[in-house]
Amino acid sequence: MVEKPHIRIELRSDPCYLAGVRQLIAGVAQRIGFDESSCSQVALAVDEALANVIRHGYCRACDRPIWISLWPSAETEEQGAGLRIEIEDEARHVDEAELCGRELDDPKPGGLGLHIIREVMDEVAYEKRKPRGMRLRMVKFAEKPTADDASALSGE
């Protein structure tokens, strides 16, 4: 049985909704234990992914569907709590080889979205949906406090 997401929203491919999505993502990340910096990073990765769907997948059309699903995960011994995010669309299929950002030493603006997503998130995977569209699956784990962090907090 496939686990249902804790949150699933559908929005239109209109950039006016991106600020609200960033707030939602950052709020969920904060609620499950991410620090402020990680909350901002996850929200930025989602924003970049959505901007790529709107710009490249839908050629800036503002009336196409995008689905966002969220699954918080519990902390384990190996890692902190996590957040799995899936973004789905009905745009054309793209081969993984086509999904490359520009070179970092290229001074022109834009083209860093994929690099940002891969740097910020712990796991990133693209897959084709049937009959059309793409799915981006991203996972981020919260930093587990170390013994040194616990000592610093207790004043030792």
PDB file of C-alpha atoms in Angstrom:
ATOM      1  CA  MET A   1       0.000   0.000   0.000  1.00  0.00           C
ATOM      2  CA  VAL A   2       1.351   3.416  -0.966  1.00  0.00           C
ATOM      3  CA  GLU A   3       1.640   5.831   1.925  1.00  0.00           C
ATOM      4  CA  LYS A   4      -0.532   8.906   1.399  1.00  0.00           C
ATOM      5  CA  PRO A   5       1.178  12.271   1.759  1.00  0.00           C
ATOM      6  CA  HIS A   6       0.514  14.310   4.883  1.00  0.00           C
ATOM      7  CA  ILE A   7      -0.062  17.349   2.662  1.00  0.00           C
ATOM      8  CA  ARG A   8      -0.947  17.412  -1.038  1.00  0.00           C
ATOM      9  CA  ILE A   9      -1.818  20.579  -2.902  1.00  0.00           C
ATOM     10  CA  GLU A  10      -2.551  21.399  -6.493  1.00  0.00           C
ATOM     11  CA  LEU A  11      -1.748  24.810  -7.860  1.00  0.00           C
ATOM     12  CA  ARG A  12      -1.674  26.453 -11.225  1.00  0.00           C
ATOM     13  CA  SER A  13       1.653  27.228 -12.855  1.00  0.00           C
ATOM     14  CA  ASP A  14       1.378  30.915 -11.979  1.00  0.00           C
ATOM     15  CA  PRO A  15       4.437  32.456 -10.281  1.00  0.00           C
ATOM     16  CA  CYS A  16       2.140  34.492  -8.015  1.00  0.00           C
ATOM     17  CA  TYR A  17       1.692  31.356  -5.867  1.00  0.00           C
ATOM     18  CA  LEU A  18       5.403  30.753  -5.226  1.00  0.00           C
ATOM     19  CA  ALA A  19       5.656  32.990  -2.132  1.00  0.00           C
ATOM     20  CA  GLY A  20       2.800  31.128  -0.442  1.00  0.00           C
ATOM     21  CA  VAL A  21       4.348  27.760  -1.263  1.00  0.00           C
ATOM     22  CA  ARG A  22       7.698  28.906   0.184  1.00  0.00           C
ATOM     23  CA  GLN A  23       5.929  29.891   3.416  1.00  0.00           C
ATOM     24  CA  LEU A  24       4.129  26.543   3.593  1.00  0.00           C
ATOM     25  CA  ILE A  25       7.309  24.526   3.019  1.00  0.00           C
ATOM     26  CA  ALA A  26       9.353  26.544   5.530  1.00  0.00           C
ATOM     27  CA  GLY A  27       6.558  26.240   8.099  1.00  0.00           C
ATOM     28  CA  VAL A  28       6.305  22.465   7.751  1.00  0.00           C
ATOM     29  CA  ALA A  29      10.092  22.105   7.930  1.00  0.00           C
ATOM     30  CA  GLN A  30      10.209  24.230  11.083  1.00  0.00           C
ATOM     31  CA  ARG A  31       7.388  22.251  12.653  1.00  0.00           C
ATOM     32  CA  ILE A  32       9.255  18.954  12.257  1.00  0.00           C
ATOM     33  CA  GLY A  33      12.500  20.280  13.718  1.00  0.00           C
ATOM     34  CA  PHE A  34      14.570  21.931  11.003  1.00  0.00           C
ATOM     35  CA  ASP A  35      16.639  24.950  12.015  1.00  0.00           C
ATOM     36  CA  GLU A  36      15.914  28.322  10.410  1.00  0.00           C
ATOM     37  CA  SER A  37      18.667  28.012   7.819  1.00  0.00           C
ATOM     38  CA  SER A  38      17.519  24.553   6.707  1.00  0.00           C
ATOM     39  CA  CYS A  39      13.894  25.742   6.504  1.00  0.00           C
ATOM     40  CA  SER A  40      14.980  28.519   4.145  1.00  0.00           C
ATOM     41  CA  GLN A  41      17.108  26.139   2.083  1.00  0.00           C
ATOM     42  CA  VAL A  42      14.286  23.631   1.603  1.00  0.00           C
ATOM     43  CA  ALA A  43      11.868  26.430   0.669  1.00  0.00           C
ATOM     44  CA  LEU A  44      14.429  27.754  -1.836  1.00  0.00           C
ATOM     45  CA  ALA A  45      14.898  24.311  -3.416  1.00  0.00           C
ATOM     46  CA  VAL A  46      11.130  23.919  -3.853  1.00  0.00           C
ATOM     47  CA  ASP A  47      10.865  27.455  -5.256  1.00  0.00           C
ATOM     48  CA  GLU A  48      13.611  26.717  -7.799  1.00  0.00           C
ATOM     49  CA  ALA A  49      11.968  23.438  -8.799  1.00  0.00           C
ATOM     50  CA  LEU A  50       8.587  25.118  -9.305  1.00  0.00           C
ATOM     51  CA  ALA A  51      10.166  27.979 -11.259  1.00  0.00           C
ATOM     52  CA  ASN A  52      11.814  25.394 -13.535  1.00  0.00           C
ATOM     53  CA  VAL A  53       8.480  23.655 -14.155  1.00  0.00           C
ATOM     54  CA  ILE A  54       6.814  26.977 -14.961  1.00  0.00           C
ATOM     55  CA  ARG A  55       9.643  28.327 -17.120  1.00  0.00           C
ATOM     56  CA  HIS A  56      10.912  25.226 -18.903  1.00  0.00           C
ATOM     57  CA  GLY A  57       8.180  22.606 -18.581  1.00  0.00           C
ATOM     58  CA  TYR A  58       5.199  24.826 -19.256  1.00  0.00           C
ATOM     59  CA  CYS A  59       6.956  27.618 -21.209  1.00  0.00           C
ATOM     60  CA  ARG A  60       5.570  30.189 -18.733  1.00  0.00           C
ATOM     61  CA  ALA A  61       1.916  29.167 -19.255  1.00  0.00           C
ATOM     62  CA  CYS A  62       0.080  30.188 -16.059  1.00  0.00           C
ATOM     63  CA  ASP A  63      -2.816  27.724 -16.213  1.00  0.00           C
ATOM     64  CA  ARG A  64      -1.171  24.288 -16.056  1.00  0.00           C
ATOM     65  CA  PRO A  65      -1.347  21.968 -13.011  1.00  0.00           C
ATOM     66  CA  ILE A  66       1.444  21.332 -10.533  1.00  0.00           C
ATOM     67  CA  TRP A  67       1.074  18.996  -7.544  1.00  0.00           C
ATOM     68  CA  ILE A  68       3.168  19.210  -4.386  1.00  0.00           C
ATOM     69  CA  SER A  69       3.146  16.381  -1.830  1.00  0.00           C
ATOM     70  CA  LEU A  70       4.870  16.342   1.567  1.00  0.00           C
ATOM     71  CA  TRP A  71       5.783  13.436   3.851  1.00  0.00           C
ATOM     72  CA  PRO A  72       7.508  14.246   7.153  1.00  0.00           C
ATOM     73  CA  SER A  73       9.545  11.348   8.528  1.00  0.00           C
ATOM     74  CA  ALA A  74      10.507  10.546  12.092  1.00  0.00           C
ATOM     75  CA  GLU A  75      14.016  10.869  13.453  1.00  0.00           C
ATOM     76  CA  THR A  76      16.099   7.692  13.389  1.00  0.00           C
ATOM     77  CA  GLU A  77      19.353   6.739  15.095  1.00  0.00           C
ATOM     78  CA  GLU A  78      21.275   7.522  11.912  1.00  0.00           C
ATOM     79  CA  GLN A  79      19.677  10.826  10.954  1.00  0.00           C
ATOM     80  CA  GLY A  80      17.398  13.573  12.108  1.00  0.00           C
ATOM     81  CA  ALA A  81      13.778  13.988  11.141  1.00  0.00           C
ATOM     82  CA  GLY A  82      13.244  14.296   7.429  1.00  0.00           C
ATOM     83  CA  LEU A  83      10.953  15.813   4.858  1.00  0.00           C
ATOM     84  CA  ARG A  84      10.194  14.174   1.508  1.00  0.00           C
ATOM     85  CA  ILE A  85       8.769  16.474  -1.133  1.00  0.00           C
ATOM     86  CA  GLU A  86       7.441  15.461  -4.540  1.00  0.00           C
ATOM     87  CA  ILE A  87       6.604  17.913  -7.299  1.00  0.00           C
ATOM     88  CA  GLU A  88       4.632  16.570 -10.261  1.00  0.00           C
ATOM     89  CA  ASP A  89       3.586  18.174 -13.516  1.00  0.00           C
ATOM     90  CA  GLU A  90       2.101  17.349 -16.913  1.00  0.00           C
ATOM     91  CA  ALA A  91       4.873  18.906 -18.977  1.00  0.00           C
ATOM     92  CA  ARG A  92       6.866  17.036 -21.609  1.00  0.00           C
ATOM     93  CA  HIS A  93       9.117  14.174 -20.566  1.00  0.00           C
ATOM     94  CA  VAL A  94      12.737  15.163 -20.018  1.00  0.00           C
ATOM     95  CA  ASP A  95      15.678  12.769 -20.028  1.00  0.00           C
ATOM     96  CA  GLU A  96      17.955  12.916 -16.975  1.00  0.00           C
ATOM     97  CA  ALA A  97      20.868  13.900 -19.245  1.00  0.00           C
ATOM     98  CA  GLU A  98      18.978  17.070 -20.214  1.00  0.00           C
ATOM     99  CA  LEU A  99      18.681  18.105 -16.568  1.00  0.00           C
ATOM    100  CA  CYS A 100      21.937  19.929 -16.103  1.00  0.00           C
ATOM    101  CA  GLY A 101      22.415  23.500 -15.010  1.00  0.00           C
ATOM    102  CA  ARG A 102      24.995  25.825 -16.457  1.00  0.00           C
ATOM    103  CA  GLU A 103      28.637  25.819 -15.393  1.00  0.00           C
ATOM    104  CA  LEU A 104      29.166  27.654 -12.108  1.00  0.00           C
ATOM    105  CA  ASP A 105      31.971  29.803 -13.532  1.00  0.00           C
ATOM    106  CA  ASP A 106      29.672  31.094 -16.305  1.00  0.00           C
ATOM    107  CA  PRO A 107      28.793  34.660 -15.194  1.00  0.00           C
ATOM    108  CA  LYS A 108      25.429  34.945 -16.962  1.00  0.00           C
ATOM    109  CA  PRO A 109      22.274  35.165 -14.807  1.00  0.00           C
ATOM    110  CA  GLY A 110      19.968  32.190 -14.310  1.00  0.00           C
ATOM    111  CA  GLY A 111      20.532  28.499 -14.779  1.00  0.00           C
ATOM    112  CA  LEU A 112      21.507  27.724 -11.188  1.00  0.00           C
ATOM    113  CA  GLY A 113      18.221  26.173 -10.050  1.00  0.00           C
ATOM    114  CA  LEU A 114      19.291  22.555 -10.524  1.00  0.00           C
ATOM    115  CA  HIS A 115      22.621  23.223  -8.847  1.00  0.00           C
ATOM    116  CA  ILE A 116      20.866  24.820  -5.864  1.00  0.00           C
ATOM    117  CA  ILE A 117      18.410  21.922  -5.570  1.00  0.00           C
ATOM    118  CA  ARG A 118      21.189  19.312  -5.644  1.00  0.00           C
ATOM    119  CA  GLU A 119      23.343  21.228  -3.150  1.00  0.00           C
ATOM    120  CA  VAL A 120      20.554  21.916  -0.663  1.00  0.00           C
ATOM    121  CA  MET A 121      18.703  18.597  -0.633  1.00  0.00           C
ATOM    122  CA  ASP A 122      20.109  15.279   0.601  1.00  0.00           C
ATOM    123  CA  GLU A 123      18.382  13.194  -2.088  1.00  0.00           C
ATOM    124  CA  VAL A 124      17.149  14.304  -5.528  1.00  0.00           C
ATOM    125  CA  ALA A 125      15.575  12.065  -8.184  1.00  0.00           C
ATOM    126  CA  TYR A 126      13.663  12.787 -11.373  1.00  0.00           C
ATOM    127  CA  GLU A 127      11.336  10.331 -13.054  1.00  0.00           C
ATOM    128  CA  LYS A 128       8.896  10.356 -15.932  1.00  0.00           C
ATOM    129  CA  ARG A 129       5.194  10.099 -15.127  1.00  0.00           C
ATOM    130  CA  LYS A 130       2.811   8.203 -17.374  1.00  0.00           C
ATOM    131  CA  PRO A 131       1.382   9.141 -19.783  1.00  0.00           C
ATOM    132  CA  ARG A 132       3.214  12.484 -19.548  1.00  0.00           C
ATOM    133  CA  GLY A 133       4.858  14.782 -17.083  1.00  0.00           C
ATOM    134  CA  MET A 134       7.695  14.603 -14.619  1.00  0.00           C
ATOM    135  CA  ARG A 135       8.074  13.875 -10.914  1.00  0.00           C
ATOM    136  CA  LEU A 136      10.835  15.390  -8.807  1.00  0.00           C
ATOM    137  CA  ARG A 137      11.441  13.645  -5.497  1.00  0.00           C
ATOM    138  CA  MET A 138      13.553  15.513  -2.940  1.00  0.00           C
ATOM    139  CA  VAL A 139      14.470  14.569   0.622  1.00  0.00           C
ATOM    140  CA  LYS A 140      16.104  16.695   3.301  1.00  0.00           C
ATOM    141  CA  PHE A 141      17.119  15.472   6.747  1.00  0.00           C
ATOM    142  CA  ALA A 142      17.352  17.764   9.747  1.00  0.00           C
ATOM    143  CA  GLU A 143      20.727  17.930  11.419  1.00  0.00           C
ATOM    144  CA  LYS A 144      20.843  15.722  14.478  1.00  0.00           C
ATOM    145  CA  PRO A 145      22.236  17.523  17.515  1.00  0.00           C
ATOM    146  CA  THR A 146      25.693  16.228  18.395  1.00  0.00           C
ATOM    147  CA  ALA A 147      26.990  15.590  21.902  1.00  0.00           C
ATOM    148  CA  ASP A 148      28.907  18.897  21.620  1.00  0.00           C
ATOM    149  CA  ASP A 149      25.667  20.735  20.762  1.00  0.00           C
ATOM    150  CA  ALA A 150      23.951  19.240  23.806  1.00  0.00           C
ATOM    151  CA  SER A 151      26.867  20.274  26.054  1.00  0.00           C
ATOM    152  CA  ALA A 152      26.806  23.815  24.689  1.00  0.00           C
ATOM    153  CA  LEU A 153      23.074  24.097  25.320  1.00  0.00           C
ATOM    154  CA  SER A 154      23.387  22.840  28.889  1.00  0.00           C
ATOM    155  CA  GLY A 155      26.262  25.235  29.626  1.00  0.00           C
ATOM    156  CA  GLU A 156      28.897  22.559  30.231  1.00  0.00           C
TER     157      GLU A 156
END
